[in-house]
Amino acid sequence: MAFLGNKRTIFAIILALAIAAGAFWISKKPDVKKMASGVNITPISGEKTAIESPDSDGDGLKDWEEKLWGTDPLNPDTDGDQAPDGEEIKLGRDPLKKGPDDLLNSSSASSNDENQMSDGAPAGEPYNPTQRITRDLFASYIQQRNAGLDPKETASQVVDALLNDNPAAVFKNDFSLNNARVTSASPENAKAYINGLAEISDKYSGQIKENELDLLTRLIQQSNSEDNFNSFDEFKIYARAYEDAALEISKLMVPQTYISAHLKYLNALNNLAKINKAFSQFMSDPVTGLGAVQQYLNESKNVKNALLTAGVLIQKDNLVFKPSEAGFALINLIIALQ
């Protein structure tokens, strides 16, 4: 379909599918004075999915699905042929083309169309991987949606298929026991370590002004509305903060008993730096960006689990922190995470 060649629509489609698949989770920060890390590590309590979205014009298509098709979410009959957009989709008709000659077929959204080149781009249009990926994604969505599958399930399967067919790089852990500066597991060493960890985390957490997934969603929507598809430089600032925090934390003397939690936390921060770099280039490499969304969720859990493990060790060591000590705020955060 011609509108798929429009870059703004391409990213609206990708964003809509990502949201529909439950990729973008909204959570709140723990109600404590300071965060141990800029990443929002509150346990995920719910998701915003496409199936919960409204159908503003009552035409049978959710508003997010209107983005997929390029139809008007406030006009039940976008092409003005007296048939609601949702009904046309069910009947295999093009909601953007007046009837009667408006049937959709596989060539409408695949690379087999006689008006398309073998790489999937329409004749006369410049080809790029994002267009090809989006055409494949859109074709798959059409097939599953017309088969009567649940929109949420359909979108989730399509995004999974997109990532399986176009695997994004997985960010590997860079820190191991070989990099750790290990010391004896005395209460004094443990307290010094926790205070140091808290000080460094607090130092850089102020640079993370907004949950990354909230920010990513907002920036994509803003780019679509302005037809501006430059890099998201805000994420470069976040990436540097995570990098610097990880570097400083890696220099701490770590009690033997805290090594496992230390490495989990350290690698999570370092991987979050890589993830934020991927987010900064989301508009030029959406596949890596979508893959980074899932890894962001994984690393957020790693941060949380590392802190909870540290909390168990702190309790076991009977460590006590004064309000003036950095470790005091970290203890409050750990309690809030439990």
Short mmCIF file of C-alpha atoms in Angstrom, two decimals:
data_model
loop_
_atom_site.label_atom_id
_atom_site.label_comp_id
_atom_site.label_asym_id
_atom_site.label_seq_id
_atom_site.Cartn_x
_atom_site.Cartn_y
_atom_site.Cartn_z
CA MET A 1 0.00 0.00 0.00
CA ALA A 2 1.35 3.40 -0.90
CA PHE A 3 1.13 4.89 2.57
CA LEU A 4 3.63 2.37 3.87
CA GLY A 5 6.33 4.22 2.00
CA ASN A 6 5.83 7.20 4.27
CA LYS A 7 8.42 7.16 7.04
CA ARG A 8 6.08 8.75 9.53
CA THR A 9 3.55 5.97 9.04
CA ILE A 10 6.24 3.31 9.25
CA PHE A 11 7.22 4.36 12.75
CA ALA A 12 3.62 4.88 13.81
CA ILE A 13 3.03 1.26 12.84
CA ILE A 14 6.07 0.02 14.72
CA LEU A 15 5.16 2.03 17.80
CA ALA A 16 1.53 0.87 17.71
CA LEU A 17 2.55 -2.75 17.43
CA ALA A 18 5.09 -2.42 20.19
CA ILE A 19 2.51 -0.90 22.51
CA ALA A 20 -0.04 -3.50 21.48
CA ALA A 21 2.38 -6.26 22.34
CA GLY A 22 2.75 -4.89 25.83
CA ALA A 23 6.31 -3.70 25.23
CA PHE A 24 5.92 -0.34 26.90
CA TRP A 25 5.27 -0.72 30.60
CA ILE A 26 4.36 2.20 32.79
CA SER A 27 5.47 2.09 36.40
CA LYS A 28 6.05 4.56 39.19
CA LYS A 29 9.18 5.22 41.18
CA PRO A 30 9.27 4.01 44.75
CA ASP A 31 8.25 6.77 47.13
CA VAL A 32 11.67 7.23 48.68
CA LYS A 33 13.94 10.23 48.81
CA LYS A 34 16.62 8.88 46.53
CA MET A 35 16.94 6.21 43.89
CA ALA A 36 19.84 3.78 43.83
CA SER A 37 19.70 3.92 40.07
CA GLY A 38 17.97 6.07 37.51
CA VAL A 39 16.16 3.10 36.02
CA ASN A 40 12.59 2.59 37.19
CA ILE A 41 12.83 -0.74 38.95
CA THR A 42 9.41 -0.86 40.58
CA PRO A 43 7.83 -4.29 40.14
CA ILE A 44 5.69 -4.15 37.03
CA SER A 45 2.09 -3.98 38.13
CA GLY A 46 0.29 -3.66 34.86
CA GLU A 47 0.57 -2.99 31.17
CA LYS A 48 -1.12 -0.76 28.69
CA THR A 49 -2.25 -2.86 25.79
CA ALA A 50 -4.02 -2.22 22.56
CA ILE A 51 -7.08 -4.15 23.62
CA GLU A 52 -7.71 -1.56 26.35
CA SER A 53 -7.53 1.31 23.86
CA PRO A 54 -10.65 3.19 22.82
CA ASP A 55 -12.47 3.10 19.51
CA SER A 56 -13.20 6.82 19.28
CA ASP A 57 -15.31 6.71 16.12
CA GLY A 58 -17.04 3.40 16.84
CA ASP A 59 -16.10 1.85 13.50
CA GLY A 60 -14.83 -1.44 14.92
CA LEU A 61 -11.15 -0.50 14.82
CA LYS A 62 -9.28 0.49 17.97
CA ASP A 63 -7.59 3.86 17.72
CA TRP A 64 -4.17 2.19 17.67
CA GLU A 65 -5.34 -0.03 14.79
CA GLU A 66 -6.38 3.08 12.89
CA LYS A 67 -2.68 4.03 13.01
CA LEU A 68 -1.82 0.71 11.41
CA TRP A 69 -4.16 1.24 8.51
CA GLY A 70 -3.65 4.98 8.16
CA THR A 71 -7.36 5.61 8.70
CA ASP A 72 -8.92 8.50 10.61
CA PRO A 73 -9.65 7.48 14.23
CA LEU A 74 -12.35 10.17 14.39
CA ASN A 75 -14.06 9.24 11.11
CA PRO A 76 -15.82 5.86 10.96
CA ASP A 77 -15.73 5.90 7.15
CA THR A 78 -12.36 7.28 6.14
CA ASP A 79 -12.73 6.67 2.40
CA GLY A 80 -16.36 7.84 2.29
CA ASP A 81 -17.81 4.75 0.62
CA GLN A 82 -20.60 4.27 3.19
CA ALA A 83 -18.87 1.27 4.81
CA PRO A 84 -17.33 1.57 8.30
CA ASP A 85 -13.57 1.12 8.36
CA GLY A 86 -13.77 -1.87 10.69
CA GLU A 87 -16.35 -3.62 8.53
CA GLU A 88 -14.18 -3.12 5.44
CA ILE A 89 -11.23 -4.75 7.20
CA LYS A 90 -13.37 -7.75 8.18
CA LEU A 91 -14.49 -8.12 4.57
CA GLY A 92 -10.95 -7.86 3.25
CA ARG A 93 -11.49 -4.43 1.74
CA ASP A 94 -9.17 -1.43 1.72
CA PRO A 95 -10.48 1.21 4.17
CA LEU A 96 -8.53 3.90 2.32
CA LYS A 97 -10.00 3.19 -1.11
CA LYS A 98 -13.60 3.73 -2.19
CA GLY A 99 -15.51 0.69 -3.34
CA PRO A 100 -16.44 -1.30 -5.21
CA ASP A 101 -12.93 -2.04 -6.53
CA ASP A 102 -11.28 -1.97 -3.10
CA LEU A 103 -10.50 -5.57 -2.23
CA LEU A 104 -7.29 -6.28 -0.36
CA ASN A 105 -5.20 -9.23 -1.40
CA SER A 106 -1.84 -10.62 -0.40
CA SER A 107 -0.09 -8.42 -2.93
CA SER A 108 -1.37 -5.34 -1.16
CA ALA A 109 1.04 -5.86 1.68
CA SER A 110 3.73 -8.19 0.43
CA SER A 111 6.63 -8.20 -1.95
CA ASN A 112 4.75 -10.29 -4.53
CA ASP A 113 2.81 -7.37 -5.94
CA GLU A 114 3.47 -6.85 -9.62
CA ASN A 115 4.10 -3.19 -8.88
CA GLN A 116 6.81 -4.01 -6.37
CA MET A 117 10.43 -4.94 -6.83
CA SER A 118 11.76 -8.23 -5.49
CA ASP A 119 13.12 -6.55 -2.37
CA GLY A 120 9.64 -5.45 -1.29
CA ALA A 121 9.86 -1.75 -2.15
CA PRO A 122 7.37 -0.28 -4.63
CA ALA A 123 8.77 0.51 -8.04
CA GLY A 124 10.11 4.02 -8.13
CA GLU A 125 10.57 4.25 -4.35
CA PRO A 126 13.97 4.05 -2.64
CA TYR A 127 14.39 0.78 -0.74
CA ASN A 128 15.51 0.58 2.84
CA PRO A 129 15.45 -2.27 5.40
CA THR A 130 12.92 -0.51 7.60
CA GLN A 131 10.39 -0.40 4.76
CA ARG A 132 10.92 -4.10 4.05
CA ILE A 133 10.59 -5.05 7.69
CA THR A 134 7.48 -2.95 8.11
CA ARG A 135 5.84 -4.38 4.98
CA ASP A 136 6.47 -7.91 6.22
CA LEU A 137 5.17 -6.96 9.64
CA PHE A 138 2.08 -5.33 8.18
CA ALA A 139 1.36 -8.28 5.89
CA SER A 140 1.52 -10.65 8.85
CA TYR A 141 -0.77 -8.42 10.87
CA ILE A 142 -3.34 -8.34 8.04
CA GLN A 143 -3.40 -12.12 7.78
CA GLN A 144 -3.81 -12.71 11.51
CA ARG A 145 -6.27 -9.86 12.07
CA ASN A 146 -8.50 -11.06 9.23
CA ALA A 147 -8.35 -14.56 10.68
CA GLY A 148 -10.20 -13.18 13.69
CA LEU A 149 -7.38 -13.37 16.22
CA ASP A 150 -7.36 -11.18 19.32
CA PRO A 151 -5.68 -7.82 18.46
CA LYS A 152 -3.42 -8.03 21.51
CA GLU A 153 -2.37 -11.59 20.73
CA THR A 154 -1.95 -10.77 17.06
CA ALA A 155 0.28 -7.77 17.69
CA SER A 156 2.36 -9.69 20.20
CA GLN A 157 2.93 -12.51 17.73
CA VAL A 158 3.82 -10.08 14.96
CA VAL A 159 6.40 -8.25 17.07
CA ASP A 160 7.86 -11.58 18.21
CA ALA A 161 8.08 -12.72 14.59
CA LEU A 162 9.70 -9.43 13.61
CA LEU A 163 12.42 -9.86 16.22
CA ASN A 164 12.89 -13.55 15.41
CA ASP A 165 13.29 -12.89 11.69
CA ASN A 166 15.46 -9.83 12.26
CA PRO A 167 17.32 -10.59 15.49
CA ALA A 168 18.71 -7.59 17.29
CA ALA A 169 22.04 -7.70 19.03
CA VAL A 170 21.98 -9.02 22.57
CA PHE A 171 24.06 -6.95 24.93
CA LYS A 172 26.45 -9.25 26.77
CA ASN A 173 27.81 -8.81 30.27
CA ASP A 174 31.27 -7.23 30.26
CA PHE A 175 32.16 -7.64 33.93
CA SER A 176 33.14 -10.88 35.64
CA LEU A 177 34.92 -12.04 38.76
CA ASN A 178 38.20 -11.31 36.99
CA ASN A 179 37.32 -7.60 37.02
CA ALA A 180 36.22 -7.47 40.65
CA ARG A 181 38.33 -6.07 43.47
CA VAL A 182 37.55 -8.60 46.19
CA THR A 183 38.17 -8.06 49.88
CA SER A 184 37.37 -9.96 53.06
CA ALA A 185 33.76 -10.20 54.20
CA SER A 186 34.02 -8.15 57.38
CA PRO A 187 31.16 -5.90 58.58
CA GLU A 188 33.45 -2.89 58.20
CA ASN A 189 34.23 -3.72 54.58
CA ALA A 190 30.59 -4.46 53.85
CA LYS A 191 29.46 -1.11 55.25
CA ALA A 192 32.13 0.76 53.30
CA TYR A 193 31.04 -1.02 50.13
CA ILE A 194 27.34 -0.27 50.59
CA ASN A 195 28.02 3.39 51.32
CA GLY A 196 30.25 3.63 48.26
CA LEU A 197 27.68 1.91 46.06
CA ALA A 198 24.94 4.22 47.31
CA GLU A 199 27.04 7.37 46.83
CA ILE A 200 27.90 6.53 43.23
CA SER A 201 24.36 5.48 42.36
CA ASP A 202 22.93 8.66 43.85
CA LYS A 203 25.54 10.76 42.05
CA TYR A 204 24.38 9.61 38.61
CA SER A 205 20.70 8.90 39.21
CA GLY A 206 19.91 12.60 38.96
CA GLN A 207 20.88 12.52 35.28
CA ILE A 208 18.09 10.04 34.53
CA LYS A 209 15.20 12.47 34.42
CA GLU A 210 12.50 10.17 33.07
CA ASN A 211 11.75 6.47 32.77
CA GLU A 212 13.36 5.38 29.51
CA LEU A 213 10.28 3.70 28.09
CA ASP A 214 8.10 6.70 28.88
CA LEU A 215 10.70 8.90 27.20
CA LEU A 216 11.01 6.62 24.18
CA THR A 217 7.26 6.56 23.64
CA ARG A 218 7.02 10.34 23.94
CA LEU A 219 9.92 11.00 21.57
CA ILE A 220 8.62 8.62 18.91
CA GLN A 221 5.19 10.23 19.03
CA GLN A 222 6.77 13.67 18.91
CA SER A 223 8.93 12.69 15.93
CA ASN A 224 5.90 11.35 14.09
CA SER A 225 3.93 14.55 14.66
CA GLU A 226 6.83 16.73 13.51
CA ASP A 227 8.16 14.47 10.73
CA ASN A 228 11.55 14.73 12.40
CA PHE A 229 13.45 11.46 12.45
CA ASN A 230 16.78 12.47 13.92
CA SER A 231 18.52 10.60 16.73
CA PHE A 232 17.22 10.89 20.28
CA ASP A 233 20.13 12.66 21.97
CA GLU A 234 18.51 12.50 25.41
CA PHE A 235 19.39 8.81 25.55
CA LYS A 236 23.04 9.56 24.89
CA ILE A 237 23.11 11.50 28.16
CA TYR A 238 21.50 8.57 29.95
CA ALA A 239 23.98 6.15 28.40
CA ARG A 240 26.93 8.20 29.62
CA ALA A 241 25.48 8.34 33.14
CA TYR A 242 25.11 4.55 33.26
CA GLU A 243 28.60 4.07 31.80
CA ASP A 244 30.22 6.40 34.31
CA ALA A 245 28.32 4.86 37.21
CA ALA A 246 29.35 1.35 36.17
CA LEU A 247 32.98 2.41 35.80
CA GLU A 248 33.13 3.94 39.27
CA ILE A 249 31.30 1.03 40.89
CA SER A 250 33.72 -1.40 39.27
CA LYS A 251 36.54 0.23 41.25
CA LEU A 252 34.95 -0.44 44.65
CA MET A 253 36.42 -3.00 47.01
CA VAL A 254 33.77 -5.71 47.24
CA PRO A 255 33.36 -8.11 50.18
CA GLN A 256 33.46 -11.72 49.02
CA THR A 257 29.86 -12.37 50.07
CA TYR A 258 28.57 -9.45 47.97
CA ILE A 259 30.28 -10.44 44.71
CA SER A 260 27.25 -12.03 43.05
CA ALA A 261 24.95 -9.08 43.74
CA HIS A 262 27.73 -6.65 42.82
CA LEU A 263 28.33 -8.20 39.39
CA LYS A 264 24.61 -8.43 38.63
CA TYR A 265 24.12 -4.76 39.48
CA LEU A 266 27.28 -3.67 37.68
CA ASN A 267 26.47 -5.55 34.47
CA ALA A 268 22.89 -4.32 34.52
CA LEU A 269 24.04 -0.68 34.64
CA ASN A 270 26.60 -1.29 31.92
CA ASN A 271 24.01 -2.98 29.70
CA LEU A 272 21.57 -0.16 30.34
CA ALA A 273 24.19 2.15 28.85
CA LYS A 274 24.21 0.04 25.68
CA ILE A 275 20.42 -0.11 25.64
CA ASN A 276 20.14 3.66 25.86
CA LYS A 277 22.54 4.01 22.95
CA ALA A 278 20.22 1.73 20.96
CA PHE A 279 17.24 3.87 21.99
CA SER A 280 19.05 6.96 20.73
CA GLN A 281 19.13 5.42 17.24
CA PHE A 282 15.61 3.97 17.36
CA MET A 283 14.38 5.86 14.32
CA SER A 284 17.19 4.59 12.10
CA ASP A 285 17.28 1.06 13.55
CA PRO A 286 13.87 0.16 15.00
CA VAL A 287 14.56 -3.57 15.11
CA THR A 288 17.50 -3.14 17.48
CA GLY A 289 15.41 -0.60 19.36
CA LEU A 290 12.52 -3.01 19.87
CA GLY A 291 14.93 -5.71 20.98
CA ALA A 292 16.46 -3.24 23.41
CA VAL A 293 13.02 -2.63 24.93
CA GLN A 294 12.81 -6.25 26.03
CA GLN A 295 16.36 -6.25 27.36
CA TYR A 296 15.62 -3.02 29.22
CA LEU A 297 12.88 -4.84 31.10
CA ASN A 298 15.26 -7.71 31.84
CA GLU A 299 18.02 -5.44 33.10
CA SER A 300 15.54 -3.51 35.23
CA LYS A 301 14.69 -6.79 36.95
CA ASN A 302 18.40 -7.51 37.37
CA VAL A 303 18.90 -4.17 39.12
CA LYS A 304 16.00 -4.89 41.43
CA ASN A 305 17.13 -8.44 42.20
CA ALA A 306 20.71 -7.34 42.85
CA LEU A 307 19.53 -4.75 45.35
CA LEU A 308 17.21 -7.22 47.07
CA THR A 309 20.09 -9.68 47.39
CA ALA A 310 22.26 -6.93 48.85
CA GLY A 311 19.46 -6.18 51.30
CA VAL A 312 19.47 -9.77 52.55
CA LEU A 313 23.23 -9.60 53.05
CA ILE A 314 23.00 -6.26 54.85
CA GLN A 315 20.47 -7.74 57.25
CA LYS A 316 22.60 -10.83 57.74
CA ASP A 317 25.61 -8.67 58.56
CA ASN A 318 23.52 -6.57 60.98
CA LEU A 319 24.67 -3.37 59.29
CA VAL A 320 23.21 -0.12 60.61
CA PHE A 321 23.36 3.19 58.74
CA LYS A 322 22.83 6.68 60.11
CA PRO A 323 20.54 9.07 58.18
CA SER A 324 23.64 11.05 57.23
CA GLU A 325 25.20 8.03 55.50
CA ALA A 326 24.54 7.27 51.83
CA GLY A 327 23.67 3.69 52.66
CA PHE A 328 20.62 4.86 54.64
CA ALA A 329 18.79 5.98 51.47
CA LEU A 330 19.73 2.74 49.74
CA ILE A 331 18.22 0.74 52.59
CA ASN A 332 14.98 2.71 52.21
CA LEU A 333 14.90 1.89 48.52
CA ILE A 334 15.49 -1.80 49.12
CA ILE A 335 12.66 -1.85 51.67
CA ALA A 336 10.37 -0.20 49.13
CA LEU A 337 11.21 -2.87 46.56
CA GLN A 338 10.27 -5.77 48.80
#
